[in-house]
Every structure is written in C-alpha cells, then in structure tokens.
C-alpha cells in the first residue's frame, strides 16, 4: 500500500507513547473489567431464574389456587393467591407511602428550607433508609399485628415504611433539579408558593418523581422479611387485605425454596421468575412514563 | 380579609383580593418636544433604600423616582447592586433567604414593604423578565396563558385572545403562530426571551422590570427586543438593568449610574447610587466625575 510509505506531513498529532498513554490505557482496561465483573452475577442470576422458572410458568400456574402443599409435584395447582396478595399489599403500601413521601419531599425542598424541622426530617428519613427491612417487620408486628392480628394491611404498613424514605429521597433529588429561575418566573407573574409548586415545580419534576416511586414499588414488591411477621403467609387466596392472614410472592418463594421437595423448589423458581417479570414491567413503565412526562423538557 | 376604608395601602390595593383591579394607565404616548422634558407621574419613589443579604450590606442609601411610560436604565459595574435594587421593586428579594430591605419603596403612593402588603399582589402588577430566558417546560401557548390562568381566567376564547395579543406585542406571533403547541424550550434564545416578555405582558402589568434581558442574546435578537421595548413603553413603565451602555443610550429616557464603594478596613463592597438623571445628561454632561469616567470607558 502506498499510504504506508508516504512521508508524514504536518505536525504529529498522535498521542506520544509514555506514562500518560499507559495511564489512559490502564484506566480503560480497569473500567471494562469492572463492567464485566458487575454484569456477570446479574446475567447469571437472570439466566438461572429464567432457565429453571420458564418451564413451570403457565396461565394456570399464575392464577389458580390454593397453593399446593410442598410435597405436591410442580404441575399441580398454582400461585394465584400469592399474585393476588402481592398486588393487594403493594397497592396499599403504594397508596400510603407515595403521596406521603412526595408531600414530605415538597415540604423539605419548597417549604422547610434550611429550617431545623426540615433538616431534622431529612436526617431521619435518611436514617430510615438504612433500617433493615426485618426491623420494619418487627416494628409493625409489635405495634399493629399484636393488637389487630395478621393481615395484608399489616404487610402493607411494613412495606410502606420501607418505601417512604426511598420516595422522599428520590423526590427530593428531583425537586432540587428544578432550576430556580423557573420558580422565579412563576413568582414574578404573581403566583403564590402553592401555585408555583403545583403548576411549575411538580410538572417539571414529575417524570423523575414517578420513576423514583416505581423503583420504590418494585423494590417493595420483592421484600420478604417485613412480610414474615405481618401477613403470616397462608396458602389460600384472601381478597380482603384488611382482615385475615394473606400471602405474597416473595414469602411463597421463601416457603417453597426452603423445603426439600423438588416440586416445591420448581414452584419457587417459577414464582421468582414471576416476581422478576413484575419488577421488569415496572421498570419499563418507569422509563415510558419518564419519557412521556418530559416531552416538553427539550 | 377586611380592608379598612382609609388604609394607606388602599391606593393602589396591594393586599390580596380575589380579583385585583389593575390600575389602567393612560395609553396615549407622552409627547416630549424638548430635552429633559418634565417627567410623567411618579410610579416608584425609592427613599433611602439599603439592601442586606444577612449581615452583608449589598447596596446602600438609594433614592430615586421612576416615572410612568418611561424606560429607566440602571447601569454600573458588576456587584454594584443594580439587580438587587431592581428586585426590591417587586419584592423578588423576599425569595432570597436572609435578604432584608431598609428604607421605603413607594409604588404609586403605597408602601411596597407595608405590613399588609402581599408580595403576590405586588408581582401581579409589577412583572419581571430575567437575565436568562426561563420559559416553563410547557407549550408556547401554556407559557403565555400561565399568568392569566393563575389569576383565574379560564375562558378559552379570552385566553386565545390574550395569547395572541401578548405574542403580537412581543413581536413573536408570526414566528410561532403555527406551533403554539410546541414546547417553549424548543425556541432559540432570542425567541425564548421574547416568549418570556409575552408571558409577562399577558397579565397586563403596570410595570415591567427587566434584568439584563439581552445579555444572553446576539445583536439581532437584542435589536428586536429593544424595538419591542420602545413600542410597548407607551403602555407600560419599564425599568431595565443593563451592562451595555449603548443599550442604555438607545432605549432609555432616564439612567441611574451605580458604583461600588470599597471599605478598606473590612474589605467589603457596597453598591451606591452615584447619579440619576435624563439619559442624555448622564452620558453627555454628567455631574459626577465617577459617572464621567465610567461612561467614557476610563473605568470598567
């Protein structure tokens, strides 16, 4: 090829060999290696759950009940009661935690300012994020279940306590991202603080708020520990979350996977896949909603 | 809220009411045949105003009168308190934690910092355009209709009328009339600033405060906004902060020159009003040597 032998014209623009170039390459290699290390367990978990769970999943597995005893083979019955229970409990927890969390974050960011109360609430909300989920379960057990018995609502209370700080934190971060000039623009037209918050700040942040809330919901849907002491994990469907013991997908995984029977273990894999699919659908929904709400933002 | 009949803030009414009556000013342009013409009615009377941010005194002892249907320019070096003074005129500084105003600002005779004065009612009359265009992340239509809507106007026909009129006034209608549903953030810098002006005009304010409205714009967009200011001044009173002295000479009737006093002992800087008068006089026959040094470019 002629180009190779052609003499170099003009200045040499290549990165010169040396310590700088070595550092650059080392950093690149390090990042690729870290990425691969992070992705390996994720792919492995997903592959195992899908491979073991997919053969058991069917419409009747998802809808029929009651959940058969552990000794039953995998093709008997289904986990319908757990699907119903999870939907009831998570929906109730969401209805309690999301509005409260969003309002709390609005207070922290728009009203509380740098006041003592706002800083105190922000601090304790952060502390609450670090409370182990089983402690939340015990807390609800001692203040609710001991007086009012096991119920889906008790489980929802425990999950709500877990979701609340997550919703507050994610909403707070989103509200902080709303540029101050937008608020001032609204104030300059004679808007009150409440009006500015409702008509400018929240619409500007709604995409992030919704996806933050959906992530909190997905997270709560997979929690097992807080439900152990609050819903009792039965095998029959209970459409009334306010009275009587209930059941849920994660606690069924726990109950089935820890048993020595092959049928139960297969059921646990199928249930795990169901749960992952639910979380996945929520993530996708979060993406779509974020994109939809931010259609005016560029 | 109960309103005492002879309240000193009763004219104009700056306390919160459901439907504040807007003071309608004369729409006839004032004719000024000779130089240094007699000014129109006083809109703002700023008396010995000092502004503090917590313990820091940003600007001190400002006294000036701003007149109806004129464009008043605030010029001066950075940090001299022009913007701070501008923001005291519609109580925007209330939004800054720790900000405090001493002295008195009277708006058409009523004290802006009186006890029962609602900043919301003040800002409905005294609008503001900011340095960086800040359209809301809403459609162009909703941006302009925002002000009327929060003031209780929900009639579709009326809103259409207001949006079209305001966009015409801001010389933006022809460029956006076919895409009113598009995002306000899709506009270029100059268009976005005119959208913000249209949004301000939509609530039919008495006064429009402009904080360096052209500093982020190219000369053509700047020219468009200056033409627009001259056009609307027959209906509004305009106060503009600018770093651009040519802009002040081009558009303003009256100019206030601010400067910075440096305290050697504590190494703090405080803005002061050096000279205030007709723009012609400030630029061609200033009485203070500091003004002369600044306008002739001997001092930055």
XYZ file of C-alpha atoms in Angstrom:
598
model
C 0.000 0.000 0.000
C 1.269 3.385 -0.962
C -0.098 5.211 2.037
C 2.244 3.463 4.435
C 5.388 4.656 2.742
C 4.107 8.173 2.258
C 6.121 10.645 4.324
C 4.339 12.189 7.318
C 3.073 15.681 6.502
C 2.384 18.360 9.070
C 2.602 18.021 12.841
C 2.436 14.617 14.524
C -0.999 14.509 16.180
C -0.733 11.045 17.722
C -0.681 10.667 21.462
C 3.009 10.138 22.245
C 3.981 6.894 23.928
C 4.755 7.339 27.592
C 3.324 7.323 31.114
C 0.272 9.365 30.087
C -0.767 6.916 27.403
C -0.113 3.962 29.696
C -2.278 5.517 32.405
C -5.056 6.129 29.921
C -4.994 2.504 28.731
C -4.861 1.146 32.258
C -7.914 3.188 33.204
C -9.802 1.947 30.148
C -8.965 -1.690 30.880
C -9.935 -1.241 34.528
C -13.336 0.146 33.577
C -14.061 -2.652 31.116
C -13.059 -5.277 33.669
C -15.257 -3.693 36.364
C -18.190 -3.598 33.982
C -17.773 -7.279 33.149
C -17.448 -8.178 36.844
C -20.666 -6.305 37.582
C -22.588 -7.842 34.734
C -21.564 -11.486 35.397
C -23.667 -12.079 38.546
C -26.596 -10.223 37.005
C -26.564 -12.345 33.848
C -26.022 -15.485 35.890
C -28.974 -14.801 38.193
C -31.255 -13.896 35.319
C -30.208 -16.931 33.283
C -30.697 -19.366 36.169
C -34.087 -17.982 37.147
C -35.367 -17.912 33.576
C -33.967 -21.358 32.715
C -35.439 -23.000 35.818
C -38.595 -20.980 36.078
C -39.815 -20.744 32.486
C -40.877 -24.401 32.186
C -43.249 -24.158 35.105
C -44.936 -20.882 34.259
C -48.358 -21.127 32.658
C -51.598 -19.224 32.897
C -52.990 -21.694 35.400
C -49.764 -21.534 37.446
C -50.243 -17.764 37.751
C -53.941 -17.769 38.510
C -55.074 -20.996 40.192
C -55.008 -21.714 43.848
C -54.834 -22.536 46.643
C -51.089 -23.028 46.644
C -50.497 -26.802 46.951
C -48.558 -28.267 49.858
C -44.810 -28.588 49.492
C -44.903 -32.293 48.779
C -47.068 -31.836 45.642
C -45.338 -32.015 42.268
C -44.728 -28.799 40.340
C -47.505 -29.279 37.795
C -50.224 -29.302 40.471
C -52.014 -26.070 41.310
C -50.619 -22.566 41.106
C -49.615 -19.464 42.953
C -52.708 -17.360 42.205
C -53.225 -16.409 45.889
C -49.654 -15.076 46.112
C -50.085 -12.982 42.943
C -53.326 -11.568 44.338
C -51.754 -10.983 47.773
C -48.732 -9.180 46.358
C -50.951 -6.932 44.246
C -53.172 -6.089 47.248
C -50.312 -5.456 49.654
C -48.093 -3.497 47.289
C -51.013 -1.401 46.025
C -51.973 -0.490 49.595
C -48.367 0.269 50.538
C -48.042 2.487 47.458
C -51.261 4.331 48.228
C -49.903 5.146 51.683
C -46.205 5.751 51.023
C -46.102 7.572 47.685
C -48.428 10.520 48.415
C -46.943 10.924 51.888
C -43.390 10.712 50.564
C -43.974 13.179 47.732
C -45.646 15.650 50.090
C -42.814 15.207 52.574
C -40.227 15.928 49.908
C -42.169 19.006 48.803
C -42.074 20.230 52.373
C -38.346 19.558 52.664
C -37.486 21.260 49.411
C -40.035 24.031 48.910
C -41.264 24.980 52.363
C -38.838 23.834 55.034
C -35.800 25.497 53.520
C -32.845 25.352 55.850
C -35.034 25.304 58.963
C -34.367 22.998 61.881
C -37.512 20.911 61.311
C -36.733 20.293 57.633
C -33.167 19.299 58.370
C -34.333 17.000 61.155
C -36.892 15.301 58.902
C -34.340 14.946 56.108
C -31.844 13.412 58.508
C -34.279 10.906 59.983
C -35.582 9.979 56.565
C -32.020 9.129 55.577
C -31.567 7.115 58.755
C -34.823 5.277 57.978
C -33.386 4.236 54.601
C -30.728 2.286 56.463
C -33.095 0.425 58.797
C -33.018 -3.312 57.928
C -36.290 -4.465 56.431
C -36.767 -7.180 59.031
C -36.733 -4.493 61.725
C -39.603 -2.759 59.931
C -41.469 -6.067 60.000
C -40.865 -6.475 63.742
C -41.912 -2.878 64.341
C -45.249 -3.366 62.610
C -45.604 -6.729 64.338
C -45.293 -5.112 67.759
C -47.441 -2.025 67.141
C -50.086 -3.483 64.821
C -50.163 -7.252 64.492
C -50.158 -7.866 68.280
C -53.324 -5.779 68.559
C -55.138 -6.347 65.271
C -53.899 -9.774 64.062
C -52.115 -10.674 60.842
C -53.446 -9.059 57.667
C -52.426 -7.833 54.248
C -52.756 -4.316 55.610
C -50.125 -5.014 58.262
C -47.797 -6.149 55.488
C -48.624 -3.005 53.534
C -47.746 -0.889 56.580
C -44.335 -2.560 56.817
C -43.653 -2.173 53.091
C -44.891 1.421 53.235
C -42.399 2.200 55.996
C -39.659 0.824 53.752
C -40.820 2.751 50.689
C -41.370 6.070 52.412
C -37.734 7.174 52.818
C -36.901 5.999 49.292
C -39.754 8.040 47.831
C -38.817 11.088 49.933
C -35.176 10.924 48.869
C -35.800 10.362 45.153
C -38.495 13.074 45.006
C -36.288 15.481 46.931
C -33.442 14.955 44.454
C -35.814 15.565 41.536
C -37.183 18.768 43.079
C -33.636 20.005 43.643
C -33.013 19.629 39.926
C -35.811 22.048 39.039
C -33.959 25.263 38.190
C -34.678 28.190 40.472
C -35.240 30.633 37.573
C -38.361 28.615 36.720
C -39.731 29.241 40.204
C -38.831 32.915 39.989
C -40.500 33.180 36.585
C -43.698 31.937 38.135
C -43.419 34.118 41.249
C -42.865 37.151 39.004
C -46.302 36.572 37.481
C -47.920 36.823 40.882
C -48.158 33.143 41.761
C -48.368 32.012 45.364
C -45.951 29.405 46.679
C -48.526 26.644 46.478
C -49.316 27.656 42.910
C -45.648 27.702 41.922
C -45.205 24.249 43.423
C -48.252 22.715 41.771
C -48.083 24.374 38.352
C -44.338 24.688 37.710
C -42.164 22.681 40.089
C -44.135 19.411 40.148
C -44.762 19.270 36.363
C -41.081 19.925 35.760
C -40.090 17.092 38.094
C -42.972 14.658 37.587
C -41.098 12.264 35.299
C -38.369 11.718 37.859
C -40.831 11.529 40.728
C -42.896 8.832 39.014
C -39.904 6.730 38.074
C -38.498 7.073 41.587
C -41.828 5.914 43.004
C -41.980 2.965 40.597
C -38.483 1.894 41.594
C -39.539 2.018 45.250
C -42.601 -0.086 44.399
C -40.520 -2.656 42.515
C -38.154 -2.830 45.442
C -41.000 -3.282 47.957
C -42.686 -5.948 45.827
C -39.618 -8.155 46.290
C -39.239 -7.719 50.048
C -39.721 -10.868 52.124
C -38.537 -10.085 55.622
C -41.100 -7.403 56.546
C -43.919 -9.745 55.480
C -42.796 -12.707 57.603
C -44.257 -11.260 60.802
C -47.117 -9.340 59.297
C -49.129 -11.467 56.838
C -48.429 -14.998 58.166
C -48.065 -16.415 54.606
C -51.016 -18.757 54.095
C -51.775 -20.832 51.002
C -55.297 -19.668 50.261
C -56.398 -16.519 48.472
C -57.617 -13.676 50.658
C -59.161 -10.879 48.608
C -59.684 -8.754 51.724
C -56.366 -7.198 52.726
C -57.825 -5.683 55.912
C -58.705 -8.879 57.664
C -57.197 -12.307 57.979
C -53.756 -13.642 57.057
C -52.570 -13.184 53.493
C -49.800 -14.360 51.238
C -47.359 -12.910 48.744
C -44.883 -13.909 46.044
C -41.653 -13.372 47.985
C -42.869 -15.169 51.081
C -44.026 -18.076 48.892
C -40.553 -18.219 47.347
C -39.150 -18.388 50.857
C -41.579 -21.089 51.975
C -41.117 -23.248 48.865
C -37.408 -22.834 48.245
C -36.503 -23.873 51.789
C -38.409 -27.131 51.501
C -36.649 -30.358 50.435
C -39.232 -31.347 47.787
C -38.449 -30.977 44.086
C -41.972 -29.807 43.234
C -41.827 -27.021 45.797
C -38.406 -25.911 44.607
C -39.612 -25.766 40.999
C -42.565 -23.709 42.171
C -40.151 -21.361 43.925
C -38.224 -20.839 40.677
C -41.444 -20.108 38.793
C -42.528 -17.670 41.474
C -39.126 -15.971 41.377
C -39.438 -15.523 37.624
C -42.928 -14.086 38.066
C -41.581 -11.559 40.554
C -38.683 -10.563 38.295
C -41.060 -10.078 35.384
C -43.287 -7.846 37.549
C -40.265 -5.752 38.589
C -39.100 -5.607 34.964
C -42.513 -4.418 33.767
C -42.495 -1.692 36.425
C -39.019 -0.535 35.313
C -40.154 -0.331 31.699
C -43.254 1.575 32.797
C -40.998 3.974 34.710
C -38.972 4.616 31.560
C -42.036 5.182 29.396
C -43.680 7.479 31.925
C -40.482 9.496 32.365
C -40.175 9.934 28.603
C -43.825 10.845 28.275
C -43.838 13.468 31.004
C -40.616 15.081 29.847
C -41.905 15.693 26.332
C -41.792 19.452 26.912
C -38.422 19.449 28.563
C -36.370 19.683 25.384
C -59.621 39.866 54.603
C -61.160 43.028 55.932
C -59.954 46.235 54.439
C -60.087 49.456 56.468
C -61.545 52.244 54.368
C -58.771 54.736 54.874
C -55.882 52.307 54.754
C -52.754 53.959 53.445
C -52.137 50.961 51.250
C -55.608 51.218 49.767
C -54.453 53.052 46.685
C -53.339 51.056 44.878
C -54.631 47.984 46.618
C -51.686 45.687 47.212
C -53.300 43.398 49.700
C -54.586 40.126 48.403
C -58.046 40.112 46.850
C -59.840 37.630 44.656
C -59.847 39.898 41.622
C -57.367 42.721 41.918
C -58.433 45.695 39.787
C -55.481 46.622 37.619
C -54.671 50.306 37.541
C -55.118 51.300 33.939
C -52.715 53.912 32.838
C -53.045 56.406 30.020
C -52.406 54.680 26.724
C -51.502 57.884 24.861
C -47.759 58.213 24.425
C -46.349 61.199 26.182
C -45.081 63.854 23.848
C -41.692 65.236 24.813
C -40.711 68.006 22.474
C -37.723 69.417 24.269
C -34.804 67.800 26.009
C -35.126 66.987 29.702
C -38.896 67.080 29.439
C -40.973 67.196 32.556
C -41.355 63.594 33.738
C -44.651 61.745 33.848
C -46.365 60.647 37.011
C -44.102 59.018 39.576
C -44.512 55.228 39.663
C -41.805 54.328 42.151
C -40.428 56.508 44.884
C -37.345 54.845 46.307
C -36.306 56.520 49.551
C -33.015 55.775 51.311
C -33.137 52.108 50.477
C -30.406 49.807 51.719
C -30.429 46.079 50.969
C -28.803 43.425 53.074
C -28.107 39.754 52.466
C -27.909 38.548 56.067
C -25.229 40.810 57.596
C -23.765 41.848 54.256
C -24.871 45.269 53.036
C -25.148 44.898 49.262
C -26.354 48.378 48.406
C -26.889 51.473 50.471
C -28.840 54.741 50.535
C -30.509 54.611 47.161
C -33.082 57.307 46.456
C -34.656 57.791 43.075
C -38.016 58.296 41.398
C -39.173 56.265 38.402
C -41.713 57.797 36.075
C -44.661 56.495 34.139
C -44.282 55.431 30.492
C -40.558 55.900 30.588
C -37.725 53.454 30.229
C -35.350 53.806 33.157
C -31.937 52.159 32.849
C -29.712 51.020 35.734
C -26.058 50.900 34.680
C -22.826 50.314 36.550
C -20.039 47.793 37.107
C -20.682 44.240 38.340
C -21.525 43.942 42.008
C -22.840 47.477 42.351
C -26.334 46.379 43.355
C -28.312 47.243 40.218
C -30.106 43.914 40.164
C -30.647 43.987 43.914
C -32.356 47.372 43.684
C -34.424 46.175 40.721
C -35.569 43.159 42.686
C -36.701 45.307 45.611
C -39.180 46.937 43.243
C -41.397 43.826 43.056
C -40.246 42.118 46.226
C -38.407 39.336 44.414
C -35.709 39.604 47.078
C -38.213 38.158 49.535
C -37.432 34.806 47.919
C -33.772 35.000 48.891
C -33.170 33.666 52.395
C -31.709 36.368 54.618
C -32.471 39.273 52.302
C -33.691 42.433 54.049
C -34.635 45.910 52.888
C -34.309 49.119 54.877
C -35.854 52.396 53.835
C -39.062 52.753 51.886
C -40.181 51.944 48.368
C -43.455 53.623 47.447
C -45.345 52.363 44.430
C -47.918 54.913 43.239
C -48.073 56.232 46.771
C -48.388 52.886 48.564
C -45.534 51.455 50.565
C -44.379 48.165 48.992
C -42.961 46.985 52.283
C -46.003 47.864 54.383
C -47.400 45.415 56.906
C -50.382 44.043 54.991
C -48.818 44.167 51.553
C -48.912 40.827 49.769
C -45.886 40.219 47.540
C -48.180 38.200 45.298
C -50.439 41.192 44.673
C -47.347 43.349 44.098
C -45.923 40.984 41.494
C -49.217 40.799 39.641
C -48.790 44.487 38.860
C -45.023 44.591 38.595
C -43.749 41.876 36.273
C -40.182 40.790 35.682
C -38.097 39.489 32.795
C -34.923 37.698 33.808
C -31.360 37.628 32.571
C -31.562 34.117 31.184
C -34.723 33.228 29.284
C -36.688 30.932 31.595
C -39.656 29.536 29.671
C -41.609 26.913 31.618
C -41.364 23.329 30.341
C -44.826 23.725 28.848
C -46.143 24.524 25.382
C -45.678 28.027 23.959
C -49.413 28.619 24.407
C -49.417 27.426 28.012
C -46.387 29.581 28.801
C -48.233 32.742 27.789
C -51.566 31.622 29.240
C -49.926 30.726 32.567
C -50.254 34.155 34.180
C -53.883 34.777 33.169
C -54.767 31.245 34.277
C -53.318 31.577 37.757
C -55.221 34.835 38.018
C -58.456 32.971 37.383
C -59.035 33.387 33.640
C -60.216 30.072 32.218
C -62.407 31.186 29.327
C -60.891 29.586 26.198
C -61.804 32.425 23.860
C -60.422 35.079 26.203
C -57.216 33.102 26.713
C -56.740 32.698 22.947
C -57.206 36.434 22.604
C -54.686 37.213 25.375
C -52.105 34.776 23.999
C -52.350 36.206 20.501
C -52.239 39.803 21.714
C -49.262 39.196 24.015
C -47.290 37.331 21.358
C -48.025 40.165 18.908
C -46.798 42.709 21.460
C -43.629 40.694 21.970
C -43.132 40.520 18.162
C -43.159 36.725 18.292
C -46.586 35.855 16.864
C -45.546 35.411 13.229
C -42.721 33.065 14.178
C -44.733 30.777 16.457
C -48.368 31.034 15.366
C -48.210 27.632 13.646
C -46.569 25.822 16.546
C -48.249 27.113 19.688
C -48.478 23.530 20.939
C -44.711 23.002 20.742
C -42.529 23.209 23.831
C -41.404 26.641 24.946
C -37.941 25.144 25.329
C -37.742 24.445 21.600
C -37.288 28.163 20.845
C -33.962 29.846 20.217
C -32.508 32.151 22.881
C -33.912 35.369 21.411
C -37.310 33.816 20.771
C -37.392 32.311 24.253
C -36.687 35.736 25.769
C -39.481 37.287 23.717
C -41.722 34.437 24.897
C -40.841 35.387 28.477
C -41.700 39.009 27.679
C -45.016 37.905 26.163
C -45.669 35.837 29.304
C -45.037 38.918 31.444
C -47.226 41.161 29.275
C -50.064 38.620 29.306
C -51.025 39.588 32.860
C -51.155 43.265 31.794
C -48.750 44.532 34.408
C -48.321 48.201 35.185
C -44.533 47.971 35.307
C -42.108 45.612 33.578
C -38.748 45.088 35.293
C -36.003 43.712 33.060
C -32.817 42.259 34.493
C -30.224 42.325 31.695
C -32.740 40.831 29.282
C -30.361 40.847 26.329
C -27.149 39.644 27.934
C -27.568 36.130 26.556
C -28.652 37.266 23.091
C -26.987 38.127 19.805
C -27.165 41.704 18.391
C -30.096 40.960 16.093
C -32.219 39.456 18.843
C -31.125 42.343 21.086
C -32.277 44.844 18.458
C -35.644 43.081 18.244
C -36.119 43.324 21.994
C -35.047 46.974 22.107
C -37.546 47.849 19.352
C -40.157 45.968 21.304
C -39.378 47.932 24.474
C -39.751 51.244 22.681
C -43.004 50.041 21.185
C -44.622 48.997 24.448
C -43.431 51.857 26.631
C -46.495 53.917 25.775
C -48.487 51.340 27.760
C -46.028 50.226 30.397
C -43.353 51.634 32.644
C -40.079 49.819 32.098
C -37.020 49.544 34.321
C -34.036 47.794 32.769
C -30.711 46.708 34.229
C -28.011 46.580 31.578
C -24.273 46.153 31.273
C -24.412 47.542 27.802
C -24.094 51.321 27.834
C -25.029 51.661 24.177
C -28.229 49.852 25.015
C -28.945 52.352 27.771
C -28.426 55.286 25.387
C -30.515 53.630 22.693
C -33.596 52.802 24.731
C -33.735 54.669 27.990
C -35.187 58.041 28.935
C -33.526 58.165 32.301
C -30.401 56.496 33.615
C -29.182 55.675 37.094
C -25.468 55.054 37.481
C -24.445 52.781 40.347
C -20.931 52.255 41.585
C -19.106 50.240 44.222
C -17.762 51.644 47.462
C -14.967 49.556 48.891
C -14.479 49.550 52.617
C -10.695 49.247 53.117
C -10.967 48.095 56.715
C -13.367 45.192 56.313
C -12.707 44.635 52.591
C -16.402 44.617 51.794
C -18.058 46.170 48.806
C -21.280 48.106 48.886
C -23.208 49.465 45.935
C -24.192 53.110 45.856
C -26.258 55.240 43.522
C -23.866 57.851 42.105
C -26.005 59.829 39.743
C -29.515 59.712 38.348
C -30.947 61.836 35.597
C -32.056 62.039 31.974
C -30.008 59.629 29.827
C -28.741 62.495 27.607
C -27.343 64.268 30.616
C -25.763 61.184 32.208
C -23.921 60.308 29.018
C -23.005 63.767 27.740
C -22.940 66.110 30.698
C -22.545 64.050 33.874
C -22.045 65.993 37.070
C -20.090 63.333 38.944
C -16.513 62.518 37.832
C -17.112 58.802 38.548
C -20.025 58.775 36.121
C -17.917 60.512 33.507
C -15.071 58.018 33.952
C -17.489 55.124 33.563
C -19.484 56.333 30.560
C -16.378 57.398 28.682
C -14.841 53.999 29.274
C -11.984 55.070 31.529
C -13.138 52.766 34.264
C -14.616 49.319 33.981
